[in-house]
Coordinates of C-alpha atoms in Angstrom, one line a residue:
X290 CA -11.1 9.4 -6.4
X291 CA -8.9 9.0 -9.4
X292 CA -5.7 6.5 -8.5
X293 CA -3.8 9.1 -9.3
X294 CA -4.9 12.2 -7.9
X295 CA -5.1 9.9 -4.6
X296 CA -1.6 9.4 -4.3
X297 CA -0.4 12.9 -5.3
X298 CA -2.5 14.1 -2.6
X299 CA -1.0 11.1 -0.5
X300 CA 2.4 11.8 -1.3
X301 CA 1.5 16.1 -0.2
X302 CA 0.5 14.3 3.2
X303 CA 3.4 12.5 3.6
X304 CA 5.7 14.6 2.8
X305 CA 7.1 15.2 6.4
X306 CA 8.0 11.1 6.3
X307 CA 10.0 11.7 3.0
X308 CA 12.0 14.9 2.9
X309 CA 15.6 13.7 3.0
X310 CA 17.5 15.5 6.3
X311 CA 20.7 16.3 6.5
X312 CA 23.1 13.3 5.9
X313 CA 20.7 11.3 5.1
X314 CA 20.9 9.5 1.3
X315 CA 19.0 11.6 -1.4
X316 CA 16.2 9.0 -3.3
X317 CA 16.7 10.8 -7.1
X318 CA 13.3 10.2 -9.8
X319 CA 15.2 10.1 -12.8
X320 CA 13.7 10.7 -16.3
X321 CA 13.0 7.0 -16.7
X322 CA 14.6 7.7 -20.3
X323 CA 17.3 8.7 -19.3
X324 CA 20.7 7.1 -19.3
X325 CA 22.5 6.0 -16.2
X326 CA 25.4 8.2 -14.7
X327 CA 28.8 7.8 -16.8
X328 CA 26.8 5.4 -19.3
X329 CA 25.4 5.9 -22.6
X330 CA 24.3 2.3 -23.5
X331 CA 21.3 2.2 -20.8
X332 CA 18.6 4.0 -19.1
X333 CA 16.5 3.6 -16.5
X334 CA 14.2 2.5 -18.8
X335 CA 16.3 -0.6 -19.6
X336 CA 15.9 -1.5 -16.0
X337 CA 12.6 -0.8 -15.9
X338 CA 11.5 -3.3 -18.3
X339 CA 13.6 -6.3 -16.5
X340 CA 10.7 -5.8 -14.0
X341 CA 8.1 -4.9 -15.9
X342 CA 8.5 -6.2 -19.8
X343 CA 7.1 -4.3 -22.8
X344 CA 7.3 -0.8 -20.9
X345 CA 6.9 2.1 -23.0
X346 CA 6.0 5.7 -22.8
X347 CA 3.1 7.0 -23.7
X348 CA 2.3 10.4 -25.0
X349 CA 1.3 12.0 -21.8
X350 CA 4.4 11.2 -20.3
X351 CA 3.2 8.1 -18.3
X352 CA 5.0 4.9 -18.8
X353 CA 3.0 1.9 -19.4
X354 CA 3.1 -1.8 -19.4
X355 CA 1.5 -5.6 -18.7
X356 CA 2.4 -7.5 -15.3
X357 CA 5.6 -7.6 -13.8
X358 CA 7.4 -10.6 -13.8
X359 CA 6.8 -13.1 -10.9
X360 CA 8.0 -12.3 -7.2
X361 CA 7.3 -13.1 -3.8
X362 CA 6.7 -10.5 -1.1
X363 CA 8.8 -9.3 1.1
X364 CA 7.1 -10.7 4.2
X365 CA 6.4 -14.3 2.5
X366 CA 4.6 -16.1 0.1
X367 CA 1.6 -15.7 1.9
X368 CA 0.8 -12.1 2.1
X369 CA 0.6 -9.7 -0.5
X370 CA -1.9 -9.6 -3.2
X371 CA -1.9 -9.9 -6.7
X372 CA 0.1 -7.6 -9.4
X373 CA -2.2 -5.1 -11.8
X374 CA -2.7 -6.7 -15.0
X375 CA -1.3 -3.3 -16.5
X376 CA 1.0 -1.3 -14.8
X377 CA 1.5 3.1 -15.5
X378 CA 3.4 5.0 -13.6
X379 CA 5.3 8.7 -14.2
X380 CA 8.4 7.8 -12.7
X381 CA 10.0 5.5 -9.8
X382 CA 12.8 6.1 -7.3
X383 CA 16.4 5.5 -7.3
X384 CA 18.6 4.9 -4.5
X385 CA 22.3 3.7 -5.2
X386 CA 23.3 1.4 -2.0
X387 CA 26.1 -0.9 -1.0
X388 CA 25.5 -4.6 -1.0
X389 CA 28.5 -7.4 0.0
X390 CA 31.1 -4.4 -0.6
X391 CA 29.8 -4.1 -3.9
X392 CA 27.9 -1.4 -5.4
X393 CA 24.4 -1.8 -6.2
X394 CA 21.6 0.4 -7.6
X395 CA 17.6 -0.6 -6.1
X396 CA 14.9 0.9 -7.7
X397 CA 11.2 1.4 -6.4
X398 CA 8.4 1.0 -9.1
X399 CA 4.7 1.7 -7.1
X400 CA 2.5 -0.2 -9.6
X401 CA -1.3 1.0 -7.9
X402 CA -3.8 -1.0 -6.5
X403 CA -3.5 -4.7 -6.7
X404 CA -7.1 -6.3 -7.9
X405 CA -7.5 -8.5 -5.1
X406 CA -6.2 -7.0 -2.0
X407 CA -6.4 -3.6 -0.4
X408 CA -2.8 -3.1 -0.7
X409 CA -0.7 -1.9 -3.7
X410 CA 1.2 -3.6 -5.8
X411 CA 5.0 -2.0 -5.5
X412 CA 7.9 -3.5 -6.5
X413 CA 11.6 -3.4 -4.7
X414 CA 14.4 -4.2 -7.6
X415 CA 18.0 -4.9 -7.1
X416 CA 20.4 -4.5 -9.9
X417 CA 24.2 -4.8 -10.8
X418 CA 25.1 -1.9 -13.3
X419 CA 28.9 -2.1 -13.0
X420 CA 29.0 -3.5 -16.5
X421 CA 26.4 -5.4 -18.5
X422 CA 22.8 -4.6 -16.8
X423 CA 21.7 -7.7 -14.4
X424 CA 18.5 -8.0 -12.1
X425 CA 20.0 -9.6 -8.7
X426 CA 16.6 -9.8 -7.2
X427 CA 12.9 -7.8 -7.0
X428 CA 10.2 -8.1 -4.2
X429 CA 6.6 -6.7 -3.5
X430 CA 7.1 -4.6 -0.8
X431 CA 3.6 -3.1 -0.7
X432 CA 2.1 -3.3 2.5
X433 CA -0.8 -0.5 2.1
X434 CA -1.7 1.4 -0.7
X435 CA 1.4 3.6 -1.5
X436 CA 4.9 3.0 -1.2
X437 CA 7.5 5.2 -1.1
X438 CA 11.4 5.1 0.3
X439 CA 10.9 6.7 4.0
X440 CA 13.8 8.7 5.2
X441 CA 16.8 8.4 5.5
X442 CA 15.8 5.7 2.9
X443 CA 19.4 3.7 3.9
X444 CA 21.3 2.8 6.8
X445 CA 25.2 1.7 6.9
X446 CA 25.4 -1.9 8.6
X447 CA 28.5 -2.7 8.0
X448 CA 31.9 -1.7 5.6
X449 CA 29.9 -2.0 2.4
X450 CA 26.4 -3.2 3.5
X451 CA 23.5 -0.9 3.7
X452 CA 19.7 -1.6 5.0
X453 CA 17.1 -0.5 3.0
X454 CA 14.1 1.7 4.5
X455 CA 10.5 1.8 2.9
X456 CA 7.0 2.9 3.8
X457 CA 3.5 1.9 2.7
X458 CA 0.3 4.2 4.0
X459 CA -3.2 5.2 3.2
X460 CA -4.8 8.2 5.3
X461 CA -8.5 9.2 5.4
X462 CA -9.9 12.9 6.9
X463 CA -8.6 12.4 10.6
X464 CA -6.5 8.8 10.4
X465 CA -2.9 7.9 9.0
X466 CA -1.7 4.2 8.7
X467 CA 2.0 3.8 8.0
X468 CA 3.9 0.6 7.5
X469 CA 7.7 0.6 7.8
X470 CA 9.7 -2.1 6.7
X471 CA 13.0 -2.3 7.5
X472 CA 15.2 -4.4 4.8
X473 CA 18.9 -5.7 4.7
X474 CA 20.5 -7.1 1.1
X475 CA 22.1 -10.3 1.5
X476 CA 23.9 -12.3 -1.1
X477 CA 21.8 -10.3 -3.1
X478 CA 18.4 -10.8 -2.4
X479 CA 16.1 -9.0 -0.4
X480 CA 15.5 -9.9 3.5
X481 CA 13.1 -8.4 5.6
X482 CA 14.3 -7.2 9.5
X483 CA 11.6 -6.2 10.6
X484 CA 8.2 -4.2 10.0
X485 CA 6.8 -1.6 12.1
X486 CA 3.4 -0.7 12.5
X487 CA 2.5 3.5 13.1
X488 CA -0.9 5.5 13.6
X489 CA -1.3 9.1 13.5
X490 CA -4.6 10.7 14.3
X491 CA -5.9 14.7 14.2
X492 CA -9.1 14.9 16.3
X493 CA -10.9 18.3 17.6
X494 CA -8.8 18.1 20.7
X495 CA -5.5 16.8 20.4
X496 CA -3.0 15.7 17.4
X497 CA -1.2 11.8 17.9
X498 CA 1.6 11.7 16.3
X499 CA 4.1 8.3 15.9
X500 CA 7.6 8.9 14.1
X501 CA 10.1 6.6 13.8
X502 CA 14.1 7.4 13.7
X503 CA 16.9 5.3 13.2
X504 CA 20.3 4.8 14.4
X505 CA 23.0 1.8 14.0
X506 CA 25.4 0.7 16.8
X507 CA 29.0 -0.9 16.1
X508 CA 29.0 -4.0 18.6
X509 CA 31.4 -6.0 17.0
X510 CA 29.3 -8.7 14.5
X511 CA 29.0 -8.7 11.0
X512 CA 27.1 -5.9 10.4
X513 CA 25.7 -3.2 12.9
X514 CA 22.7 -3.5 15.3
X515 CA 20.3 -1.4 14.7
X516 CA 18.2 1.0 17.1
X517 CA 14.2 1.9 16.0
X518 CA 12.9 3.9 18.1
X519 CA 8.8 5.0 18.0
X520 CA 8.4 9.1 19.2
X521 CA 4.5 9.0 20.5
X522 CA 3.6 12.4 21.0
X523 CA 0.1 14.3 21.9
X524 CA -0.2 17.4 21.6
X525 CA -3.5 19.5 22.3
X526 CA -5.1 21.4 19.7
X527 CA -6.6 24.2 21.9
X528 CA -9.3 24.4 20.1
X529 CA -12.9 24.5 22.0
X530 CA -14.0 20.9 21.4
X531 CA -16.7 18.2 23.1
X532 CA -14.4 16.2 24.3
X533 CA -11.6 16.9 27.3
X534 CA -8.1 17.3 25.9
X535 CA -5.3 15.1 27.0
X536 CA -2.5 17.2 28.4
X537 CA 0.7 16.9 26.3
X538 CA 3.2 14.0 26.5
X539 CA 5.6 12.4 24.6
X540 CA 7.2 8.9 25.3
X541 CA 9.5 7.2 22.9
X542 CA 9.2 3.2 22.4
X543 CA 12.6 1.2 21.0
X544 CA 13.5 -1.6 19.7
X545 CA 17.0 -2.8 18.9
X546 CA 18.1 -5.7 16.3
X547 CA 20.8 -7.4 16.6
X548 CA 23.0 -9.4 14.5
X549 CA 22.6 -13.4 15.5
X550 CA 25.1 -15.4 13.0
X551 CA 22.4 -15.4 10.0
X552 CA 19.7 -12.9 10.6
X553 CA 18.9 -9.9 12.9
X554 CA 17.0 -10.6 15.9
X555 CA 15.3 -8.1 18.0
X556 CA 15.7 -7.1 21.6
X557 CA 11.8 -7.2 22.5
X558 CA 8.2 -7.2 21.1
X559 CA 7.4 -3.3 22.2
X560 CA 6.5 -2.4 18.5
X561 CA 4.2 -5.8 18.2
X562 CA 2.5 -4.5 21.7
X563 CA 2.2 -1.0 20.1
X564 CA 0.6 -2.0 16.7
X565 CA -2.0 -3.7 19.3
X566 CA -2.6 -0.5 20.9
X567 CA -3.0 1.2 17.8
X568 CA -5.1 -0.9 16.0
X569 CA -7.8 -0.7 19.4
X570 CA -7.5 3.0 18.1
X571 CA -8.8 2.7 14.7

């Protein structure tokens, strides 16, 4: 299947992950020519190409380039594969967040399919637009085959610190696999919380279902803790199948992070013990 057409039909599947609720911070896709908001001296595009040099449009409205410039991933130096040797994309999301009081805009460029690894190549950027453009910091964030913000895409941690939230998945007829990482700016660069490990599955009898929601608690450090919690539901399909359906149930599995002095530190290892049970699943 075209690389394309696989992640339109992707993004149709996830769209339940990625429709932005009430309160929650919109994600905008821009016209990547377009200038930025009460500027007329740069666009998107100027960004772009701090990421990805000699970016330009083509005439079918796709916007295409070499490599992007050197950067680790977000879960260390070594995971993550390597970048495409060309990189074409239509657009990329925009989300204008709060970083050490200061404002700061991060922009999320999915680059496809990485040549030696089964993941994507997707690349997190942190910039400073207040005056003359500057790239603060830009990290691979892929951890499956497309990435996308996942609502509500940001989370206030503190007075003028936000965490950022992404998602990486693939799917195939019955199966979903979703990675969430969970990402917090500081001095501006990129530092990963946590990630978070789902798996849906649609069977003749019964629908499994794992969503995650997110909630952050005042408790007197630095920034916020913050609450994850998993919502595992079955729910039987009542159709007439082979196997026995499971009566429906719903439990919800949570994790809480905490703020220890230089990093967030979580409560327990419920979501490691659930990405175990998942994968016996697959």
């Amino acid at each position: 299947m075209p690389t394309n057409l696989f992640r339109f039909i992707l993004a149709l599947v996830l769209l339940p992950f990625l429709w932005t609720a009430a309160g929650a911070q919109a994600v905008g896709f821009p016209d990547l020519g377009s200038a930025l908001p009460g500027r007329t001296d740069v666009t998107y595009l100027d960004l772009a190409k701090m990421v990805i040099p000699g970016l330009a449009a083509d005439k079918d409205g796709f916007y295409k380039g070499g490599s992007p410039i050197d950067m680790r991933h977000i879960e260390g130096p070594d995971d993550g594969g390597s970048p495409p040797e060309t990189s074409s994309f239509s657009n990329a999301a925009v989300l204008a967040i709060k970083a050490g009081g200061k404002d700061r805009l991060a922009m999320l460029f999915d680059l496809g399919d990485s040549p030696d690894s089964a993941e994507g190549y997707a690349v997190l950027a942190l910039y400073d637009i207040t005056a003359k453009p500057k790239l603060l910091d830009a990290a691979n964030v892929a951890v499956d085959r497309s990435t996308y913000f996942r609502e509500p895409n940001k989370l206030s941690i503190g007075d003028g610190d936000d965490a950022l939230i992404t998602m990486s998945a693939h799917f195939n007829s019955n199966q979903n696999y979703v990675a969430t990482p969970l990402i917090m700016v500081a001095k501006d660069r990129f530092e990963l919380i946590d990630m978070i490990y789902t798996f849906d599955e649609k069977l003749c009898a019964y629908s499994r279902k794992q969503d995650i929601g997110f909630q952050t608690i005042a408790d007197g450090q630095p920034y916020a803790a913050i609450k994850a919690t998993v919502t595992d539901a079955t729910e039987p399909s009542g159709e007439s199948c082979d196997e026995a359906a499971p009566k429906a149930a719903s439990h919800e599995i949570s994790v809480t992070y905490h703020w220890d002095k230089t990093h967030y530190v979580k409560d327990s290892d419920a979501f490691e013990k659930l990405a175990a049970e998942n994968e016996k699943r697959f």
